Amino acid sequence: MEVAIFSSTPYERQYLDEANRSAHHKLRYFDVPLDMDTVGLAANYGAVCIFVNDNANADVLEALHKGGTGVLALRCTGFNNVDLKAAGELGMKVVRVVTYSPNSVAEHAVALLLAINRKVHRAYNRTRDSNFSLDGLTGFDLCGKTVAVVGTGKIGCVFAKIMLGFGCRVIGYDPYPSAEFEALGGRYATPGEIGEKADIISLHCPLTPATHHIINSETLKRAKPGALLINTSRGALVDTEAVIEALKSGQLGGLGIDVYEQEANIFFRDLSSEIITDDVIQRLVSFPNVIVTGHQAYLTREALTTICETTLNSITAFEKNQPLENEVKAA
Ligand code: NAD
């Protein structure tokens, strides 16, 4: 099939080209995101492939449909940027990558946690400047601490397993409890207990209307003073302004994020020569106890290989009118 790939990057193209050796589609790469301004590029492409910050709203989907697109393939897990109801009404199929490497994201969450707690980012900068002072670099033992996992699905369970390996107590919250989480040694708790007991909170649930800003000024007030917050899931799970206030007061002891509510305007681009007009992200990165990575938690060789193979296989299945294992529909 002719496939228009939006928001494509050089590091992904390598893996898509490799996966396409056996899939034999005609791939056309566009480095711009899909939105109302760029949707015209997709005219006459039967398949359109997008990533996390492309905008497949109802207008964009209608334009795609008019241009002959039959399948929208998300090369990611989350699908909050697609109007699934509108896609269903247009008869457009939407596929995603349900599982690629939960290890990639869970391990990145651990990397953020370790770096924030043991101030690795600060030590790295200091020693490069021949500053070997240890002032301000004190962390705490993870062993024996209570870690809350919000969302105990695939990534949450891998994260829980790693934290249990550190000797942490792991508690979890999920409206759909999983036997796997409990078999690993995790225990389900109420949101109130998480606030009271957790030294570390890590978010692994999807962004839905129910989870939008689940971390807000109220939940932060109820958190254990000095708790660390890790978010590798979706930016809008967190009310960033409330988090900034909690960091300023010391109620929150540190923050590690790979996702940011307004990331679509910033992430995946080199803006190092430009003036950043987003004061919220600028305030965030000014804290010594905050680490921001630009949505790279999935970025391992293993994950990229699976993402690209699954995406192109789904497009092949659509082309051959075969069942779509990775189809996602409006609830
Ligand atoms: P999953 O579907 O296996 O698990 C998500 C879990 O969240 C499920 O168990 C679900 O029941 C639970 N959940 C739903 N509503 C909840 C709520 N209100 N409170 C608590 N839990 C709730 O998904 P996964 O593969 O583990 O991925 C989790 C999320 O990670 C994705 O939705 C995506 O947003 C994010 N993600 C980020 C990256 C990255 O690179 N940063 C990569 C992949 C996925």
GROMACS .gro file of C-alpha atoms and ligand atoms in nm:
model
  375
    1MET     CA    1   0.000   0.000   0.000
    2GLU     CA    2   0.099   0.362  -0.033
    3VAL     CA    3   0.168   0.478   0.320
    4ALA     CA    4   0.210   0.842   0.428
    5ILE     CA    5   0.416   0.855   0.744
    6PHE     CA    6   0.383   1.175   0.946
    7SER     CA    7   0.618   1.310   1.216
    8SER     CA    8   0.886   1.078   1.086
    9THR     CA    9   1.240   1.106   1.221
   10PRO     CA   10   1.569   0.973   1.084
   11TYR     CA   11   1.606   0.726   1.373
   12GLU     CA   12   1.264   0.574   1.300
   13ARG     CA   13   1.306   0.561   0.922
   14GLN     CA   14   1.592   0.316   0.962
   15TYR     CA   15   1.364   0.074   1.152
   16LEU     CA   16   1.062   0.130   0.922
   17ASP     CA   17   1.276   0.066   0.612
   18GLU     CA   18   1.411  -0.250   0.773
   19ALA     CA   19   1.058  -0.375   0.860
   20ASN     CA   20   0.943  -0.287   0.508
   21ARG     CA   21   1.195  -0.527   0.351
   22SER     CA   22   0.940  -0.801   0.411
   23ALA     CA   23   0.620  -0.587   0.414
   24HIS     CA   24   0.683  -0.430   0.068
   25HIS     CA   25   0.473  -0.115   0.112
   26LYS     CA   26   0.550   0.215  -0.059
   27LEU     CA   27   0.652   0.443   0.226
   28ARG     CA   28   0.655   0.821   0.195
   29TYR     CA   29   0.805   1.008   0.486
   30PHE     CA   30   0.689   1.351   0.601
   31ASP     CA   31   0.868   1.513   0.892
   32VAL     CA   32   0.574   1.743   0.969
   33PRO     CA   33   0.299   1.637   1.211
   34LEU     CA   34  -0.046   1.550   1.080
   35ASP     CA   35  -0.296   1.828   1.142
   36MET     CA   36  -0.541   2.039   0.945
   37ASP     CA   37  -0.254   2.232   0.779
   38THR     CA   38  -0.072   1.922   0.657
   39VAL     CA   39  -0.352   1.675   0.591
   40GLY     CA   40  -0.345   1.758   0.219
   41LEU     CA   41  -0.011   1.575   0.194
   42ALA     CA   42  -0.196   1.251   0.266
   43ALA     CA   43  -0.429   1.275  -0.036
   44ASN     CA   44  -0.443   0.944  -0.226
   45TYR     CA   45  -0.254   0.750   0.040
   46GLY     CA   46  -0.459   0.446   0.142
   47ALA     CA   47  -0.277   0.426   0.473
   48VAL     CA   48  -0.160   0.704   0.702
   49CYS     CA   49   0.079   0.643   0.988
   50ILE     CA   50   0.105   0.882   1.283
   51PHE     CA   51   0.272   0.918   1.622
   52VAL     CA   52   0.182   1.056   1.966
   53ASN     CA   53   0.157   1.428   1.889
   54ASP     CA   54  -0.017   1.417   1.553
   55ASN     CA   55  -0.370   1.547   1.565
   56ALA     CA   56  -0.631   1.312   1.418
   57ASN     CA   57  -0.938   1.511   1.518
   58ALA     CA   58  -1.276   1.480   1.342
   59ASP     CA   59  -1.191   1.744   1.075
   60VAL     CA   60  -0.856   1.586   0.996
   61LEU     CA   61  -1.015   1.239   0.975
   62GLU     CA   62  -1.283   1.366   0.742
   63ALA     CA   63  -1.017   1.520   0.516
   64LEU     CA   64  -0.821   1.193   0.521
   65HIS     CA   65  -1.135   1.000   0.433
   66LYS     CA   66  -1.206   1.234   0.140
   67GLY     CA   67  -0.849   1.180   0.022
   68GLY     CA   68  -0.900   0.803   0.013
   69THR     CA   69  -0.737   0.693   0.338
   70GLY     CA   70  -0.887   0.371   0.473
   71VAL     CA   71  -0.659   0.296   0.766
   72LEU     CA   72  -0.490   0.512   1.025
   73ALA     CA   73  -0.197   0.332   1.183
   74LEU     CA   74  -0.064   0.467   1.511
   75ARG     CA   75   0.295   0.366   1.571
   76CYS     CA   76   0.241   0.399   1.947
   77THR     CA   77   0.022   0.255   2.224
   78GLY     CA   78  -0.181   0.560   2.335
   79PHE     CA   79  -0.463   0.679   2.107
   80ASN     CA   80  -0.587   0.989   2.293
   81ASN     CA   81  -0.498   1.204   1.986
   82VAL     CA   82  -0.750   1.026   1.760
   83ASP     CA   83  -1.123   1.093   1.752
   84LEU     CA   84  -1.222   0.726   1.745
   85LYS     CA   85  -1.593   0.802   1.726
   86ALA     CA   86  -1.542   1.014   1.413
   87ALA     CA   87  -1.318   0.744   1.261
   88GLY     CA   88  -1.588   0.481   1.327
   89GLU     CA   89  -1.855   0.698   1.165
   90LEU     CA   90  -1.635   0.740   0.857
   91GLY     CA   91  -1.567   0.366   0.843
   92MET     CA   92  -1.195   0.432   0.885
   93LYS     CA   93  -0.996   0.163   1.062
   94VAL     CA   94  -0.758   0.267   1.338
   95VAL     CA   95  -0.478   0.036   1.449
   96ARG     CA   96  -0.213   0.085   1.713
   97VAL     CA   97   0.077  -0.104   1.866
   98VAL     CA   98  -0.075  -0.266   2.170
   99THR     CA   99   0.249  -0.408   2.306
  100TYR     CA  100   0.602  -0.344   2.197
  101SER     CA  101   0.839  -0.334   2.488
  102PRO     CA  102   0.687  -0.253   2.826
  103ASN     CA  103   1.044  -0.294   2.952
  104SER     CA  104   1.160   0.010   2.754
  105VAL     CA  105   0.916   0.248   2.928
  106ALA     CA  106   0.937   0.087   3.273
  107GLU     CA  107   1.318   0.093   3.265
  108HIS     CA  108   1.313   0.462   3.165
  109ALA     CA  109   1.084   0.538   3.460
  110VAL     CA  110   1.342   0.370   3.684
  111ALA     CA  111   1.621   0.569   3.516
  112LEU     CA  112   1.436   0.895   3.596
  113LEU     CA  113   1.373   0.783   3.953
  114LEU     CA  114   1.735   0.686   4.018
  115ALA     CA  115   1.868   1.003   3.857
  116ILE     CA  116   1.634   1.231   4.054
  117ASN     CA  117   1.693   1.054   4.384
  118ARG     CA  118   2.073   1.027   4.353
  119LYS     CA  119   2.111   1.363   4.169
  120VAL     CA  120   2.302   1.202   3.881
  121HIS     CA  121   2.221   1.496   3.652
  122ARG     CA  122   2.376   1.741   3.896
  123ALA     CA  123   2.682   1.523   3.963
  124TYR     CA  124   2.737   1.484   3.587
  125ASN     CA  125   2.742   1.860   3.536
  126ARG     CA  126   2.961   1.923   3.838
  127THR     CA  127   3.235   1.672   3.762
  128ARG     CA  128   3.260   1.797   3.401
  129ASP     CA  129   3.347   2.131   3.557
  130SER     CA  130   3.598   1.973   3.799
  131ASN     CA  131   3.360   2.034   4.088
  132PHE     CA  132   3.378   1.726   4.308
  133SER     CA  133   3.183   1.870   4.600
  134LEU     CA  134   2.901   1.650   4.734
  135ASP     CA  135   2.695   1.932   4.885
  136GLY     CA  136   2.329   1.894   4.800
  137LEU     CA  137   2.369   1.549   4.644
  138THR     CA  138   2.225   1.339   4.931
  139GLY     CA  139   1.960   1.090   4.822
  140PHE     CA  140   1.781   0.809   5.004
  141ASP     CA  141   1.789   0.427   4.993
  142LEU     CA  142   1.513   0.293   4.772
  143CYS     CA  143   1.519  -0.034   4.967
  144GLY     CA  144   1.234  -0.035   5.217
  145LYS     CA  145   1.052   0.265   5.062
  146THR     CA  146   0.692   0.251   4.944
  147VAL     CA  147   0.636   0.290   4.571
  148ALA     CA  148   0.289   0.352   4.428
  149VAL     CA  149   0.214   0.230   4.077
  150VAL     CA  150  -0.090   0.404   3.927
  151GLY     CA  151  -0.205   0.179   3.644
  152THR     CA  152  -0.092  -0.179   3.685
  153GLY     CA  153  -0.107  -0.285   3.321
  154LYS     CA  154   0.186  -0.408   3.114
  155ILE     CA  155   0.428  -0.121   3.188
  156GLY     CA  156   0.311  -0.078   3.549
  157CYS     CA  157   0.375  -0.447   3.620
  158VAL     CA  158   0.729  -0.439   3.477
  159PHE     CA  159   0.799  -0.123   3.680
  160ALA     CA  160   0.657  -0.292   3.994
  161LYS     CA  161   0.878  -0.597   3.938
  162ILE     CA  162   1.191  -0.383   3.910
  163MET     CA  163   1.103  -0.184   4.223
  164LEU     CA  164   1.033  -0.505   4.417
  165GLY     CA  165   1.383  -0.611   4.311
  166PHE     CA  166   1.519  -0.298   4.482
  167GLY     CA  167   1.350  -0.414   4.804
  168CYS     CA  168   1.067  -0.158   4.786
  169ARG     CA  169   0.712  -0.210   4.911
  170VAL     CA  170   0.491  -0.175   4.605
  171ILE     CA  171   0.131  -0.062   4.627
  172GLY     CA  172  -0.095  -0.001   4.329
  173TYR     CA  173  -0.415   0.158   4.212
  174ASP     CA  174  -0.612   0.042   3.910
  175PRO     CA  175  -0.990   0.024   3.855
  176TYR     CA  176  -0.920  -0.313   3.686
  177PRO     CA  177  -0.692  -0.498   3.931
  178SER     CA  178  -0.458  -0.754   3.777
  179ALA     CA  179  -0.366  -1.093   3.923
  180GLU     CA  180  -0.017  -1.049   3.776
  181PHE     CA  181   0.051  -0.741   3.990
  182GLU     CA  182  -0.048  -0.926   4.306
  183ALA     CA  183   0.144  -1.240   4.206
  184LEU     CA  184   0.457  -1.025   4.169
  185GLY     CA  185   0.417  -0.907   4.529
  186GLY     CA  186   0.226  -0.581   4.474
  187ARG     CA  187  -0.072  -0.490   4.691
  188TYR     CA  188  -0.371  -0.281   4.585
  189ALA     CA  189  -0.441   0.033   4.786
  190THR     CA  190  -0.690   0.319   4.783
  191PRO     CA  191  -0.587   0.660   4.642
  192GLY     CA  192  -0.597   0.786   5.003
  193GLU     CA  193  -0.349   0.521   5.119
  194ILE     CA  194  -0.123   0.597   4.824
  195GLY     CA  195  -0.118   0.964   4.923
  196GLU     CA  196  -0.044   0.879   5.284
  197LYS     CA  197   0.222   0.611   5.232
  198ALA     CA  198   0.394   0.650   4.898
  199ASP     CA  199   0.750   0.784   4.893
  200ILE     CA  200   0.744   0.751   4.515
  201ILE     CA  201   0.445   0.769   4.279
  202SER     CA  202   0.484   0.647   3.923
  203LEU     CA  203   0.207   0.695   3.665
  204HIS     CA  204   0.138   0.413   3.418
  205CYS     CA  205  -0.230   0.461   3.330
  206PRO     CA  206  -0.364   0.590   2.997
  207LEU     CA  207  -0.493   0.943   2.946
  208THR     CA  208  -0.873   0.933   2.953
  209PRO     CA  209  -1.135   1.183   3.076
  210ALA     CA  210  -1.119   0.997   3.412
  211THR     CA  211  -0.740   1.028   3.444
  212HIS     CA  212  -0.700   1.386   3.317
  213HIS     CA  213  -0.511   1.579   3.591
  214ILE     CA  214  -0.531   1.292   3.841
  215ILE     CA  215  -0.230   1.462   3.994
  216ASN     CA  216  -0.365   1.804   4.094
  217SER     CA  217  -0.339   2.049   4.382
  218GLU     CA  218  -0.573   1.836   4.597
  219THR     CA  219  -0.395   1.504   4.542
  220LEU     CA  220  -0.059   1.677   4.587
  221LYS     CA  221  -0.175   1.822   4.922
  222ARG     CA  222  -0.259   1.469   5.038
  223ALA     CA  223   0.077   1.328   4.922
  224LYS     CA  224   0.353   1.241   5.166
  225PRO     CA  225   0.577   1.549   5.201
  226GLY     CA  226   0.890   1.510   4.989
  227ALA     CA  227   0.745   1.232   4.771
  228LEU     CA  228   0.893   1.187   4.423
  229LEU     CA  229   0.665   1.183   4.118
  230ILE     CA  230   0.751   1.002   3.794
  231ASN     CA  231   0.539   1.036   3.480
  232THR     CA  232   0.627   0.839   3.168
  233SER     CA  233   0.265   0.797   3.062
  234ARG     CA  234   0.093   1.109   2.927
  235GLY     CA  235   0.151   1.473   3.019
  236ALA     CA  236  -0.210   1.565   3.089
  237LEU     CA  237  -0.231   1.315   3.376
  238VAL     CA  238  -0.061   1.592   3.570
  239ASP     CA  239  -0.169   1.949   3.636
  240THR     CA  240   0.174   2.098   3.572
  241GLU     CA  241   0.104   2.433   3.738
  242ALA     CA  242  -0.004   2.253   4.056
  243VAL     CA  243   0.312   2.043   4.043
  244ILE     CA  244   0.523   2.359   4.013
  245GLU     CA  245   0.358   2.499   4.328
  246ALA     CA  246   0.420   2.169   4.511
  247LEU     CA  247   0.786   2.175   4.404
  248LYS     CA  248   0.821   2.537   4.520
  249SER     CA  249   0.678   2.455   4.863
  250GLY     CA  250   0.881   2.135   4.896
  251GLN     CA  251   0.566   1.922   4.926
  252LEU     CA  252   0.693   1.738   4.619
  253GLY     CA  253   1.054   1.629   4.664
  254GLY     CA  254   1.134   1.576   4.297
  255LEU     CA  255   0.987   1.516   3.956
  256GLY     CA  256   1.093   1.302   3.662
  257ILE     CA  257   0.884   1.337   3.348
  258ASP     CA  258   0.911   1.200   2.997
  259VAL     CA  259   0.580   1.354   2.893
  260TYR     CA  260   0.439   1.704   2.925
  261GLU     CA  261   0.088   1.835   2.871
  262GLN     CA  262   0.195   2.091   2.607
  263GLU     CA  263   0.466   1.869   2.458
  264ALA     CA  264   0.315   1.877   2.107
  265ASN     CA  265   0.453   2.232   2.065
  266ILE     CA  266   0.803   2.143   2.183
  267PHE     CA  267   0.905   1.778   2.184
  268PHE     CA  268   1.087   1.594   1.905
  269ARG     CA  269   1.244   1.918   1.780
  270ASP     CA  270   1.577   2.092   1.833
  271LEU     CA  271   1.478   2.434   1.969
  272SER     CA  272   1.818   2.509   2.119
  273SER     CA  273   1.864   2.823   1.908
  274GLU     CA  274   1.515   2.956   1.970
  275ILE     CA  275   1.341   3.147   2.245
  276ILE     CA  276   1.104   2.913   2.427
  277THR     CA  277   0.777   3.094   2.491
  278ASP     CA  278   0.632   2.819   2.713
  279ASP     CA  279   0.706   2.959   3.061
  280VAL     CA  280   0.575   2.647   3.233
  281ILE     CA  281   0.832   2.410   3.085
  282GLN     CA  282   1.102   2.673   3.141
  283ARG     CA  283   1.007   2.695   3.509
  284LEU     CA  284   1.007   2.318   3.536
  285VAL     CA  285   1.355   2.271   3.394
  286SER     CA  286   1.487   2.544   3.624
  287PHE     CA  287   1.432   2.326   3.933
  288PRO     CA  288   1.739   2.132   4.046
  289ASN     CA  289   1.515   1.839   4.145
  290VAL     CA  290   1.337   1.802   3.811
  291ILE     CA  291   1.444   1.598   3.510
  292VAL     CA  292   1.258   1.627   3.181
  293THR     CA  293   1.319   1.389   2.893
  294GLY     CA  294   1.143   1.446   2.561
  295HIS     CA  295   0.916   1.141   2.525
  296GLN     CA  296   1.202   0.896   2.481
  297ALA     CA  297   1.094   0.624   2.724
  298TYR     CA  298   1.004   0.394   2.434
  299LEU     CA  299   1.329   0.458   2.250
  300THR     CA  300   1.513   0.127   2.254
  301ARG     CA  301   1.623  -0.084   1.959
  302GLU     CA  302   1.389  -0.363   2.066
  303ALA     CA  303   1.087  -0.135   2.094
  304LEU     CA  304   1.151   0.041   1.761
  305THR     CA  305   1.183  -0.293   1.582
  306THR     CA  306   0.854  -0.422   1.723
  307ILE     CA  307   0.671  -0.091   1.668
  308CYS     CA  308   0.770  -0.075   1.301
  309GLU     CA  309   0.703  -0.444   1.229
  310THR     CA  310   0.363  -0.439   1.402
  311THR     CA  311   0.257  -0.116   1.227
  312LEU     CA  312   0.346  -0.238   0.879
  313ASN     CA  313   0.194  -0.584   0.947
  314SER     CA  314  -0.134  -0.417   1.050
  315ILE     CA  315  -0.136  -0.220   0.724
  316THR     CA  316  -0.073  -0.546   0.532
  317ALA     CA  317  -0.363  -0.712   0.717
  318PHE     CA  318  -0.588  -0.417   0.624
  319GLU     CA  319  -0.477  -0.440   0.259
  320LYS     CA  320  -0.551  -0.813   0.250
  321ASN     CA  321  -0.883  -0.769   0.429
  322GLN     CA  322  -0.762  -0.988   0.715
  323PRO     CA  323  -0.870  -0.947   1.080
  324LEU     CA  324  -0.704  -0.647   1.247
  325GLU     CA  325  -0.558  -0.777   1.573
  326ASN     CA  326  -0.450  -0.431   1.682
  327GLU     CA  327  -0.763  -0.240   1.589
  328VAL     CA  328  -0.888   0.021   1.834
  329LYS     CA  329  -1.249   0.141   1.833
  330ALA     CA  330  -1.456   0.394   2.026
  331ALA     CA  331  -1.584   0.245   2.351
  332NAD     P1  332  -0.199  -0.103   2.968
  332NAD     O1  333  -0.329  -0.087   2.897
  332NAD     O2  334  -0.135  -0.239   2.969
  332NAD     O3  335  -0.213  -0.055   3.119
  332NAD     C1  336  -0.280   0.061   3.158
  332NAD     C2  337  -0.346   0.033   3.290
  332NAD     O4  338  -0.402   0.154   3.340
  332NAD     C3  339  -0.460  -0.071   3.280
  332NAD     O5  340  -0.439  -0.176   3.373
  332NAD     C4  341  -0.584   0.010   3.313
  332NAD     O6  342  -0.683  -0.065   3.382
  332NAD     C5  343  -0.525   0.119   3.403
  332NAD     N1  344  -0.611   0.232   3.423
  332NAD     C6  345  -0.714   0.278   3.346
  332NAD     N2  346  -0.776   0.380   3.406
  332NAD     C7  347  -0.712   0.401   3.523
  332NAD     C8  348  -0.730   0.492   3.630
  332NAD     N3  349  -0.831   0.583   3.628
  332NAD     N4  350  -0.646   0.488   3.735
  332NAD     C9  351  -0.547   0.395   3.738
  332NAD     N5  352  -0.526   0.304   3.642
  332NAD    C10  353  -0.607   0.308   3.535
  332NAD     O7  354  -0.102   0.005   2.903
  332NAD     P2  355   0.058   0.008   2.907
  332NAD     O8  356   0.113  -0.061   2.786
  332NAD     O9  357   0.104  -0.034   3.042
  332NAD    O10  358   0.082   0.165   2.886
  332NAD    C11  359   0.044   0.259   2.983
  332NAD    C12  360   0.057   0.399   2.928
  332NAD    O11  361   0.195   0.429   2.906
  332NAD    C13  362  -0.006   0.421   2.788
  332NAD    O12  363  -0.145   0.451   2.799
  332NAD    C14  364   0.071   0.537   2.734
  332NAD    O13  365   0.003   0.656   2.766
  332NAD    C15  366   0.204   0.533   2.811
  332NAD     N6  367   0.318   0.507   2.724
  332NAD    C16  368   0.420   0.598   2.722
  332NAD    C17  369   0.532   0.576   2.641
  332NAD    C18  370   0.650   0.671   2.638
  332NAD    O14  371   0.736   0.659   2.552
  332NAD     N7  372   0.662   0.764   2.732
  332NAD    C19  373   0.537   0.462   2.561
  332NAD    C20  374   0.432   0.371   2.566
  332NAD    C21  375   0.323   0.395   2.648
   0.00000   0.00000   0.00000
